PDB file of C-alpha atoms and ligand atoms in Angstrom:
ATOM      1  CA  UNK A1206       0.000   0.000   0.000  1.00  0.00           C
ATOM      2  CA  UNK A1207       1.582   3.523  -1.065  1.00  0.00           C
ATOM      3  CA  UNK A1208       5.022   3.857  -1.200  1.00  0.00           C
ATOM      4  CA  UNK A1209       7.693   3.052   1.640  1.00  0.00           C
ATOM      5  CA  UNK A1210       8.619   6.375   3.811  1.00  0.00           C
ATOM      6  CA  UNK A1211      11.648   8.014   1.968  1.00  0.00           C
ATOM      7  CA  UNK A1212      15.245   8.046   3.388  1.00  0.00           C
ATOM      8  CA  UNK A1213      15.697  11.269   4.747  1.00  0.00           C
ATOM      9  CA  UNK A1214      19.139  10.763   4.711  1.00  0.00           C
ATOM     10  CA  UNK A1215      19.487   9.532   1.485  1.00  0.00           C
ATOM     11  CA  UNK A1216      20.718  11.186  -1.632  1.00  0.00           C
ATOM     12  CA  UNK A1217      23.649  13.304  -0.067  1.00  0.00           C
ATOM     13  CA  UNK A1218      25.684  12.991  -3.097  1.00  0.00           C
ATOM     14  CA  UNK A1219      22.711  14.016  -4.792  1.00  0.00           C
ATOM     15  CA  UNK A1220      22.791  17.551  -2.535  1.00  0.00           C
ATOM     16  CA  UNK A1221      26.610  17.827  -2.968  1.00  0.00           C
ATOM     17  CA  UNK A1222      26.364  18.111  -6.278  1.00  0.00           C
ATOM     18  CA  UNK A1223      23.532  20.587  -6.603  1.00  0.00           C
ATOM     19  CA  UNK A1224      25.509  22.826  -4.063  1.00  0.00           C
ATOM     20  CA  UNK A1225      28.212  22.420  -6.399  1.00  0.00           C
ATOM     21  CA  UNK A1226      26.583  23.752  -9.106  1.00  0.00           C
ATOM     22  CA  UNK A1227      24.723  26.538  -7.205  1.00  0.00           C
ATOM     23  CA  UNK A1228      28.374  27.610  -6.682  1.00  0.00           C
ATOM     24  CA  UNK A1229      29.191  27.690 -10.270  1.00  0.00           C
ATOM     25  CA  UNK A1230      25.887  29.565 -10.777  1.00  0.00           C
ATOM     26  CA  UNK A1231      27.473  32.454  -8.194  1.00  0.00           C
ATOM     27  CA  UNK A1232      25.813  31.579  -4.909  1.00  0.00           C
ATOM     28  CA  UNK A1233      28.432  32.568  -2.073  1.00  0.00           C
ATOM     29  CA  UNK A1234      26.255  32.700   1.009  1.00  0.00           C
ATOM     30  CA  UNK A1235      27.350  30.216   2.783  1.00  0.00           C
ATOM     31  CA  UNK A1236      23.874  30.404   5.312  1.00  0.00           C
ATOM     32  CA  UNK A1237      21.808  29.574   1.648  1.00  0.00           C
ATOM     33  CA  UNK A1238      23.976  26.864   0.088  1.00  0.00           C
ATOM     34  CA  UNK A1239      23.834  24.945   3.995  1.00  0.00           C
ATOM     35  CA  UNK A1240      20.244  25.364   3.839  1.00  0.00           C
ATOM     36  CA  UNK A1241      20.599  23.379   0.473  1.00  0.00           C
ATOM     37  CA  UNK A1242      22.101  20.545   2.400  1.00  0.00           C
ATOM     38  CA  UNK A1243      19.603  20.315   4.972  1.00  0.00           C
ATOM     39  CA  UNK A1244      16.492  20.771   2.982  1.00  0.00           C
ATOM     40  CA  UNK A1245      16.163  17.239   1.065  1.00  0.00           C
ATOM     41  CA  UNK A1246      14.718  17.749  -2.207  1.00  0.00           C
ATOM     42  CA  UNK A1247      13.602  14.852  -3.145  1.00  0.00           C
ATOM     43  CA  UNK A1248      10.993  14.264  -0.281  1.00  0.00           C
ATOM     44  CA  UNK A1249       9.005  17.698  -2.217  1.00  0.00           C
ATOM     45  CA  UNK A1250       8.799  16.523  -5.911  1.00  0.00           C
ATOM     46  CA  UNK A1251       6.564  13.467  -6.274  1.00  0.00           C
ATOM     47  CA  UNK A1252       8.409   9.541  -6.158  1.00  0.00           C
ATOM     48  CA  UNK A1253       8.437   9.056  -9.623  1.00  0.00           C
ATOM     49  CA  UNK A1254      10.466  12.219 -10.394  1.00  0.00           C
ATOM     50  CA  UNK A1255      12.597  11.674  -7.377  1.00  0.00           C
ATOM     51  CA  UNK A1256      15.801  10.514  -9.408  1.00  0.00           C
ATOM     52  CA  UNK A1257      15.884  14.218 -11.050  1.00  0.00           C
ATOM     53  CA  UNK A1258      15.408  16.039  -7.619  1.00  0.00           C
ATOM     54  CA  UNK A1259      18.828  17.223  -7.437  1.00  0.00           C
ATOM     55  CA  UNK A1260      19.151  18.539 -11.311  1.00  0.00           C
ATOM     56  CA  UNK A1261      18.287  22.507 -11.977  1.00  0.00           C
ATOM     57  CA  UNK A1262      14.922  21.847 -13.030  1.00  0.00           C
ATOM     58  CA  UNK A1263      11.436  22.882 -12.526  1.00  0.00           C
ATOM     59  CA  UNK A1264       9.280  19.503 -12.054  1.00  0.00           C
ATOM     60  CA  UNK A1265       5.590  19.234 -12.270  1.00  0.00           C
ATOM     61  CA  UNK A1266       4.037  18.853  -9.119  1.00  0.00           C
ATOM     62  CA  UNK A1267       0.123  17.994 -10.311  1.00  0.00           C
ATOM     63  CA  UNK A1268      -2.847  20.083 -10.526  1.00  0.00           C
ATOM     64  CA  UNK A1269      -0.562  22.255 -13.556  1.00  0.00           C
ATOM     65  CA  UNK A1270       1.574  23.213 -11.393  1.00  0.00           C
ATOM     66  CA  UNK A1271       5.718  23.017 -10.768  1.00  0.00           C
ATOM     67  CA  UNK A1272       8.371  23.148  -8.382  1.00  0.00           C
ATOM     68  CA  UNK A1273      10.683  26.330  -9.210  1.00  0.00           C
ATOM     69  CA  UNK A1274      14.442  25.147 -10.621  1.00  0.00           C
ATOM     70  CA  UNK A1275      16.825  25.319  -7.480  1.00  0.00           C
ATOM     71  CA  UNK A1276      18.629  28.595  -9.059  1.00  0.00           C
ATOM     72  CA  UNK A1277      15.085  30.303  -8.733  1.00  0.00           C
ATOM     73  CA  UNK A1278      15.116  29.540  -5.280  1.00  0.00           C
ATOM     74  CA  UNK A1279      18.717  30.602  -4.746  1.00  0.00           C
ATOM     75  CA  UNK A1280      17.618  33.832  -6.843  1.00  0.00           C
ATOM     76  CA  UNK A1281      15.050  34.469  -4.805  1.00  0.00           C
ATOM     77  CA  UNK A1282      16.861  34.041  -1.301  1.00  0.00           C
ATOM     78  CA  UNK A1283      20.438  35.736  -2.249  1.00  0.00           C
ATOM     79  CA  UNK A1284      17.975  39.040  -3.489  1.00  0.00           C
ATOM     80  CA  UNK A1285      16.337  39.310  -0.030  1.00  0.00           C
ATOM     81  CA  UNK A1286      20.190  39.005   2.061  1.00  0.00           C
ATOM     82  CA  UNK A1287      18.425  37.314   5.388  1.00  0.00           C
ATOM     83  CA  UNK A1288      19.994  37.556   8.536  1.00  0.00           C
ATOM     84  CA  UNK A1289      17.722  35.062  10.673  1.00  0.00           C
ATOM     85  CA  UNK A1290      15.697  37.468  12.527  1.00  0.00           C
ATOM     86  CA  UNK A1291      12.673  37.861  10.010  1.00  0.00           C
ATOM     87  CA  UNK A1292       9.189  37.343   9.890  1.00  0.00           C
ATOM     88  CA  UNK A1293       8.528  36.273   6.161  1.00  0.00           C
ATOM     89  CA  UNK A1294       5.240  35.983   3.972  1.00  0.00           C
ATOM     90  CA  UNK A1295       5.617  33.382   0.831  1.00  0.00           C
ATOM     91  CA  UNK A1296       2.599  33.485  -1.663  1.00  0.00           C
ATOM     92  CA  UNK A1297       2.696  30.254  -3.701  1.00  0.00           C
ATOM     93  CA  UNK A1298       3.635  27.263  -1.186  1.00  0.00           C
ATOM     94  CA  UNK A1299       3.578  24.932  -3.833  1.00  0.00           C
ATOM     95  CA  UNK A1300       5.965  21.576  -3.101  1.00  0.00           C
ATOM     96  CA  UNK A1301       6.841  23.443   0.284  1.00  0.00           C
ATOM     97  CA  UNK A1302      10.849  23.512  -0.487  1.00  0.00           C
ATOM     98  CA  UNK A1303      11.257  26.897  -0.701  1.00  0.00           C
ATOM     99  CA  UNK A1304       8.894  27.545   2.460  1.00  0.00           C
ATOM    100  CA  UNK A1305      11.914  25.084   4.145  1.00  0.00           C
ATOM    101  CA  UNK A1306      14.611  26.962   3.169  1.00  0.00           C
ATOM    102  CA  UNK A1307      13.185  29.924   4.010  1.00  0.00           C
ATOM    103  CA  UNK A1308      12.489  28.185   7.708  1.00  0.00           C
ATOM    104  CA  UNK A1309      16.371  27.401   8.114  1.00  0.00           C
ATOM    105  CA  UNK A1310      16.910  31.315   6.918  1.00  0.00           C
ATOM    106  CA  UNK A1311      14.804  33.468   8.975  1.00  0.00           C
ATOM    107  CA  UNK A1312      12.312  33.539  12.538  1.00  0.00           C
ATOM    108  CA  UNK A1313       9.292  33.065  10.951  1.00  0.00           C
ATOM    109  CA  UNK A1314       7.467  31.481   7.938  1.00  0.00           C
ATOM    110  CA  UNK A1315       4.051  31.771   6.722  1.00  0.00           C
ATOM    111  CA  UNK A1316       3.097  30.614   3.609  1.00  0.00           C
ATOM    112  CA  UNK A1317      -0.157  30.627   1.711  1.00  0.00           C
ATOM    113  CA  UNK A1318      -1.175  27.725  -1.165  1.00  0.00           C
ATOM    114  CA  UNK A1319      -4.554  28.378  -3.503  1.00  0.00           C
ATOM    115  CA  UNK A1320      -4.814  24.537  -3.874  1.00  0.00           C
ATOM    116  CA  UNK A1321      -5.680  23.112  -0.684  1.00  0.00           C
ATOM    117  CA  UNK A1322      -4.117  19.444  -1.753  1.00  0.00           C
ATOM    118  CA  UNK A1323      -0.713  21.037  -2.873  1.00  0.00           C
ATOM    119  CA  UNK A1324      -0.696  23.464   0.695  1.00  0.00           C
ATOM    120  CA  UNK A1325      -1.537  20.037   2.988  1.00  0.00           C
ATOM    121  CA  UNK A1326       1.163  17.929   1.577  1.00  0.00           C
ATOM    122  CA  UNK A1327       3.376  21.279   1.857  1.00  0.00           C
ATOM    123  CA  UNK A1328       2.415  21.264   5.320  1.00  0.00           C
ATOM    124  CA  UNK A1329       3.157  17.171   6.177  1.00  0.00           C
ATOM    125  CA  UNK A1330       6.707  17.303   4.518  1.00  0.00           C
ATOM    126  CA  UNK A1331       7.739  20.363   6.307  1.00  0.00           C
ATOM    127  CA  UNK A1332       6.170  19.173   9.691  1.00  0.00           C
ATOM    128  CA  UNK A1333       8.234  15.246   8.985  1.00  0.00           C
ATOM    129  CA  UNK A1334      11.199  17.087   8.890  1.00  0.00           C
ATOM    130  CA  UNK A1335      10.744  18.708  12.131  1.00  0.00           C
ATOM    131  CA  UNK A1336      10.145  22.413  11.329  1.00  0.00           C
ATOM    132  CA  UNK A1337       8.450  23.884  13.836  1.00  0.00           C
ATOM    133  CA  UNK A1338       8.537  27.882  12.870  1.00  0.00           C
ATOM    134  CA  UNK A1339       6.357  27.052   9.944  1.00  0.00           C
ATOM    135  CA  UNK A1340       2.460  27.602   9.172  1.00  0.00           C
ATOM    136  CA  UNK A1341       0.939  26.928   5.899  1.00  0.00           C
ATOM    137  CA  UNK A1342      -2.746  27.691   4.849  1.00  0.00           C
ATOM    138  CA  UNK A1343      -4.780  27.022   1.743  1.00  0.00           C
ATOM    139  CA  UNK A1344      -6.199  30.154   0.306  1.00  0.00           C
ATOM    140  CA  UNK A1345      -5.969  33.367  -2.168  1.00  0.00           C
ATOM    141  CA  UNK A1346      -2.546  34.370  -1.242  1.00  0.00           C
ATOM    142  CA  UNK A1347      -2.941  38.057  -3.140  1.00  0.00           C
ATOM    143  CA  UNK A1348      -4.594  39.006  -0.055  1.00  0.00           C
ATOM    144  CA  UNK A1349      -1.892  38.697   2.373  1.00  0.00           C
ATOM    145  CA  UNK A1350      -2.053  37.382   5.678  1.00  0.00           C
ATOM    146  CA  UNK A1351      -3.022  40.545   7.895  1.00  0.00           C
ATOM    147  CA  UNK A1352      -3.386  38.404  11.529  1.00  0.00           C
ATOM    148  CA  UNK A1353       0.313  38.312  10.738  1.00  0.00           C
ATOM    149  CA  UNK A1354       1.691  41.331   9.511  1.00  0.00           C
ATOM    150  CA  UNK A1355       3.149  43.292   8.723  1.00  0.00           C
ATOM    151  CA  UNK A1356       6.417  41.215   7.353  1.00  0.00           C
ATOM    152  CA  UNK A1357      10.070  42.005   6.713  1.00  0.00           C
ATOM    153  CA  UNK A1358       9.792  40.163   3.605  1.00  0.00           C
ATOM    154  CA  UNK A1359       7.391  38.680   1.387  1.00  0.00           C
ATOM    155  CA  UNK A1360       8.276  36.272  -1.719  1.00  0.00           C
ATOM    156  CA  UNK A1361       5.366  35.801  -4.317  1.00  0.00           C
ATOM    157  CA  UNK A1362       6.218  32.571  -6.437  1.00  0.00           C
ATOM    158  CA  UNK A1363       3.684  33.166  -9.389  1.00  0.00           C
ATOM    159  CA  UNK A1364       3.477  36.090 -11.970  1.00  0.00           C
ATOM    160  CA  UNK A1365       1.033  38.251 -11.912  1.00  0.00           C
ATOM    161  CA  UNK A1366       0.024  41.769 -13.827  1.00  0.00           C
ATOM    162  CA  UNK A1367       0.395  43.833 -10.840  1.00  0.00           C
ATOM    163  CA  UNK A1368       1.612  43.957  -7.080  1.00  0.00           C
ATOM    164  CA  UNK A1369      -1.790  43.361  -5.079  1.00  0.00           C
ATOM    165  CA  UNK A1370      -1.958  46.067  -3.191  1.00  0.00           C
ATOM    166  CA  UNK A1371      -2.673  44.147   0.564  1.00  0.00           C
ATOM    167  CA  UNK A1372       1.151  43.256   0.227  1.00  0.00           C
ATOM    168  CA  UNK A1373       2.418  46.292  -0.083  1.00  0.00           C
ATOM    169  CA  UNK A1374       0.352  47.320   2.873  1.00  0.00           C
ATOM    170  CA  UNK A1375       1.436  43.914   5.042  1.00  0.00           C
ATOM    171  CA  UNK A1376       5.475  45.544   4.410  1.00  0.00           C
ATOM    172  CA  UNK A1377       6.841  46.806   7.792  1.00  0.00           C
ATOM    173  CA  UNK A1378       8.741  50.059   6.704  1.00  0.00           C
ATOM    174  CA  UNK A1379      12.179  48.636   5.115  1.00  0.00           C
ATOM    175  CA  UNK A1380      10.453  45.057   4.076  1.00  0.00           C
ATOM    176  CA  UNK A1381      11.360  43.869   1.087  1.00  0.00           C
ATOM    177  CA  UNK A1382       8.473  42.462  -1.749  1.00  0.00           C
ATOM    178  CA  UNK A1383       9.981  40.363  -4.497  1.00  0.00           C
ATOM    179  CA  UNK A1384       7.299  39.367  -7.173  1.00  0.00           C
ATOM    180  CA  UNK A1385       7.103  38.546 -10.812  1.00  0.00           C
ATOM    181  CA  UNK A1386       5.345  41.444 -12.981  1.00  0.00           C
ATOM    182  CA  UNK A1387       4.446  40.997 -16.645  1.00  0.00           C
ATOM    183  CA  UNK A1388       1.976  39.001 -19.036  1.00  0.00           C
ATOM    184  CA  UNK A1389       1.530  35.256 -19.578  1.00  0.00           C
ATOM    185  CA  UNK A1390       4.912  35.268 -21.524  1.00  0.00           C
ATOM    186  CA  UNK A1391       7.661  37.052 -19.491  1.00  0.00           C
ATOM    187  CA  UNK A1392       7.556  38.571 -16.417  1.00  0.00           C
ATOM    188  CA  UNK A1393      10.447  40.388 -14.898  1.00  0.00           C
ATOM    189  CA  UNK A1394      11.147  39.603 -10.971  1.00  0.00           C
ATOM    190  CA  UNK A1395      10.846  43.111  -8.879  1.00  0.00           C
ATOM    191  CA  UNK A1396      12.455  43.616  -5.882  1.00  0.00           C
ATOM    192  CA  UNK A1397      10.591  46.218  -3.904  1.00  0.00           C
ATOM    193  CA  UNK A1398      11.641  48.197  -0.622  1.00  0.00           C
ATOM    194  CA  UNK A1399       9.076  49.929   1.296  1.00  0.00           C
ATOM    195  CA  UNK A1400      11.176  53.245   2.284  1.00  0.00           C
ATOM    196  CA  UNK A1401       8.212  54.167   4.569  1.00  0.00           C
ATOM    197  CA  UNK A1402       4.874  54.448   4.775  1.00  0.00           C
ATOM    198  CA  UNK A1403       4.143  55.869   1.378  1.00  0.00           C
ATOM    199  CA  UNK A1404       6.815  55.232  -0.579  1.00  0.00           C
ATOM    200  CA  UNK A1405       8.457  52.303  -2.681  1.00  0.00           C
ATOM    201  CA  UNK A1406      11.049  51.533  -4.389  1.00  0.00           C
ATOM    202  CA  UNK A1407      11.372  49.186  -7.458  1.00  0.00           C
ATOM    203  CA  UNK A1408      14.490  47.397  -8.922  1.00  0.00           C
ATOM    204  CA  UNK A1409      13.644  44.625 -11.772  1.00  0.00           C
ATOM    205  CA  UNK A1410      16.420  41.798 -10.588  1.00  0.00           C
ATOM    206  CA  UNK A1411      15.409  39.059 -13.648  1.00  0.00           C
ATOM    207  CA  UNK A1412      13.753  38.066 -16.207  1.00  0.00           C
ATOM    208  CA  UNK A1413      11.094  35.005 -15.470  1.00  0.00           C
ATOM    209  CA  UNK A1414       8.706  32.865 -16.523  1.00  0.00           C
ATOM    210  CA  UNK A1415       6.259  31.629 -13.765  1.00  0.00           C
ATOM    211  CA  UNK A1416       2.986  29.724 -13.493  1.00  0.00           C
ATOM    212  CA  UNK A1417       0.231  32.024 -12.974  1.00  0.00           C
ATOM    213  CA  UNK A1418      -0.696  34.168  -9.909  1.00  0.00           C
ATOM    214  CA  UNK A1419      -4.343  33.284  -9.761  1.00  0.00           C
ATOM    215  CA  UNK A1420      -6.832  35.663  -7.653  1.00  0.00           C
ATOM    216  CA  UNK A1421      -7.121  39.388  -8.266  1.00  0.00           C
ATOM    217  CA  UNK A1422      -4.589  39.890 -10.851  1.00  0.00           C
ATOM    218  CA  UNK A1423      -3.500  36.732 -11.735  1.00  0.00           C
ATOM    219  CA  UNK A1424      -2.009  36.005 -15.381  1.00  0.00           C
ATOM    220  CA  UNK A1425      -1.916  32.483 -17.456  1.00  0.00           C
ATOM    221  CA  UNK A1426       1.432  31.668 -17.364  1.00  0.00           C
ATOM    222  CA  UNK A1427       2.204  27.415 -17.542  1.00  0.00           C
ATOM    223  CA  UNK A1428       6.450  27.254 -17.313  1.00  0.00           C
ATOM    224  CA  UNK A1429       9.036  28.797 -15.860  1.00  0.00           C
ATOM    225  CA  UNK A1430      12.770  30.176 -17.221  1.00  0.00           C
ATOM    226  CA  UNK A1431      15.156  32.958 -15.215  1.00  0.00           C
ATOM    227  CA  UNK A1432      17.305  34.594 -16.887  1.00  0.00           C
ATOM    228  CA  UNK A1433      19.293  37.099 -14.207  1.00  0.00           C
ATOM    229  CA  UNK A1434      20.202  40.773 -15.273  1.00  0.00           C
TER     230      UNK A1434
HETATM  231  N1  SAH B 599       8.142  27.885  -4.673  1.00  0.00           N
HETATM  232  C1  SAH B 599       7.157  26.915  -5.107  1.00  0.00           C
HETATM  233  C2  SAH B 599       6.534  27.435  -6.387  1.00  0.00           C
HETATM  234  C3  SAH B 599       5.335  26.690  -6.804  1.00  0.00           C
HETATM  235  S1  SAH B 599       4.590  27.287  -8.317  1.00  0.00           S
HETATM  236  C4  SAH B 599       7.876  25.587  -5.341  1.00  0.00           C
HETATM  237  O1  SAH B 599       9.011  25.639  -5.811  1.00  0.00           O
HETATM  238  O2  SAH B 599       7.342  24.514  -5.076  1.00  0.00           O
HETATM  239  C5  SAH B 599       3.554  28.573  -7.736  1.00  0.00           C
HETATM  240  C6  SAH B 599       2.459  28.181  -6.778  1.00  0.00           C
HETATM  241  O3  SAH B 599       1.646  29.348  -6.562  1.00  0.00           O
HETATM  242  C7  SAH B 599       1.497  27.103  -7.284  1.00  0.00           C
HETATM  243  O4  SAH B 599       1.472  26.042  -6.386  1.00  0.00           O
HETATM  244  C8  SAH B 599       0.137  27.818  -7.352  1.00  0.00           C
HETATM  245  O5  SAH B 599      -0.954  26.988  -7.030  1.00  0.00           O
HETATM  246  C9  SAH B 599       0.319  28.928  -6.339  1.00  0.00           C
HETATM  247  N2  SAH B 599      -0.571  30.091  -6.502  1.00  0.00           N
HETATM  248  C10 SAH B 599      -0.969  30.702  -7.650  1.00  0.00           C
HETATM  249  N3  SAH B 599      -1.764  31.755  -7.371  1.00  0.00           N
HETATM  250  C11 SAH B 599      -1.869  31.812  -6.006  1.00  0.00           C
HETATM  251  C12 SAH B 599      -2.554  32.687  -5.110  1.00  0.00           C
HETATM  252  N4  SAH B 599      -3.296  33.698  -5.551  1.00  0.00           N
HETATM  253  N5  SAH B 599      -2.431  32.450  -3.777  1.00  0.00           N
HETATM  254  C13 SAH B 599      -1.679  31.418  -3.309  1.00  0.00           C
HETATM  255  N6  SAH B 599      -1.009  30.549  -4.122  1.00  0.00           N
HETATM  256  C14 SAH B 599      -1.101  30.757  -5.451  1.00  0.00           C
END
């Protein structure tokens, strides 16, 4: 019945390798490239892909959607420069992996999944490997997650056509938004500091192709390719 639990201590050479090549891609933090080695990822891409869980390479995930290529991820985390002190928002849980590093990287996590199947498994893998400064919820994640705000940084992980405007509002003054902007073909990842209450400002650090943000402003968007700046 089902498959056998998975080795969580399996597939190290797997993990040196991928660290290896996150090297070659320019990733010096050494805080990011450790929480490589302790986040196994091949417990968050389904079993049958789990042979490929350590090449740079989106993988579908079901219900259309995929886990990001480790170099998005590393993209991503490098950008935002964590120290370990942070409460951070992640729209898009997804497989979850991301919402682990993010757990070794910073104080807090919360992370919000439109499809309730994808944000429960999420949820079990992060809880088996003993995370406990984690919460993940199904919902629309364009609206934020006010009971918790407001965030030093929050990490959308789908394009959409414009920044939903309860994020920007869930920013502590001097939190950092990074989100892909564009149409269903390219999007361009911004990285956006609130300076203070009213102001912003806006730095385009790549050019991607997500899956779709769907809610408010969501876009159609079904792969995904980075290409930094
Ligand atoms: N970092 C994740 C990325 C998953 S793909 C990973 O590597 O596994 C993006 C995810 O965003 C999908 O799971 C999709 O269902 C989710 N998503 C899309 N629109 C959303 C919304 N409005 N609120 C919350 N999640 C959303």
């Amino acid at each position: 019945m089902g498959h056998p639990p998975r080795d969580l201590t399996s597939q190290r050479e797997g993990r040196r390798r991928l660290i290896e090549r996150l090297r070659e891609a320019g990733v010096r933090d050494l805080a990011l490239l450790h929480a490589f080695d302790r986040v196994p990822r091949h417990l968050f891409v389904p079993a049958v892909f789990e042979a490929r869980a350590y090449a740079d390479e989106a993988l579908p995930l079901g219900h259309g959607q995929t886990i990001s290529r480790p170099t998005t991820h590393a993209l991503y985390l490098a950008s935002l420069g964590l120290k370990g002190n942070e409460k951070v928002l992640e729209v898009g849980t997804g497989s979850g992996f991301q919402t682990a590093l993010l757990a070794t990287l910073c104080r807090q996590v919360f992370s919000i999944e439109r499809v309730p199947e994808l944000a429960a498994a999420a949820r079990a893998r992060i809880e088996a490997l003993g995370f406990t400064n984690v919460a993940v919820r199904a919902g629309d994640g364009s609206y934020g997650w006010r009971k918790y705000a407001p965030f030093d940084a929050i990490l959308v992980s789908a394009g959409a056509r414009d920044v939903p405007r309860p994020l920007i509002e869930q920013l502590r003054p001097g939190g950092q938004l990074l989100i892909p902007l564009g149409d269903e073909k390219s999007q361009e990842l911004h990285r956006m500091v609130r300076t203070d209450e009213a102001s912003l400002t806006d730095e385009v650090i790549a050019k991607v192709q997500f899956v779709a943000l769907r809610g408010a402003d969501g876009v159609e968007v079904q792969t995904e390719r980075v290409t930094p700046c």
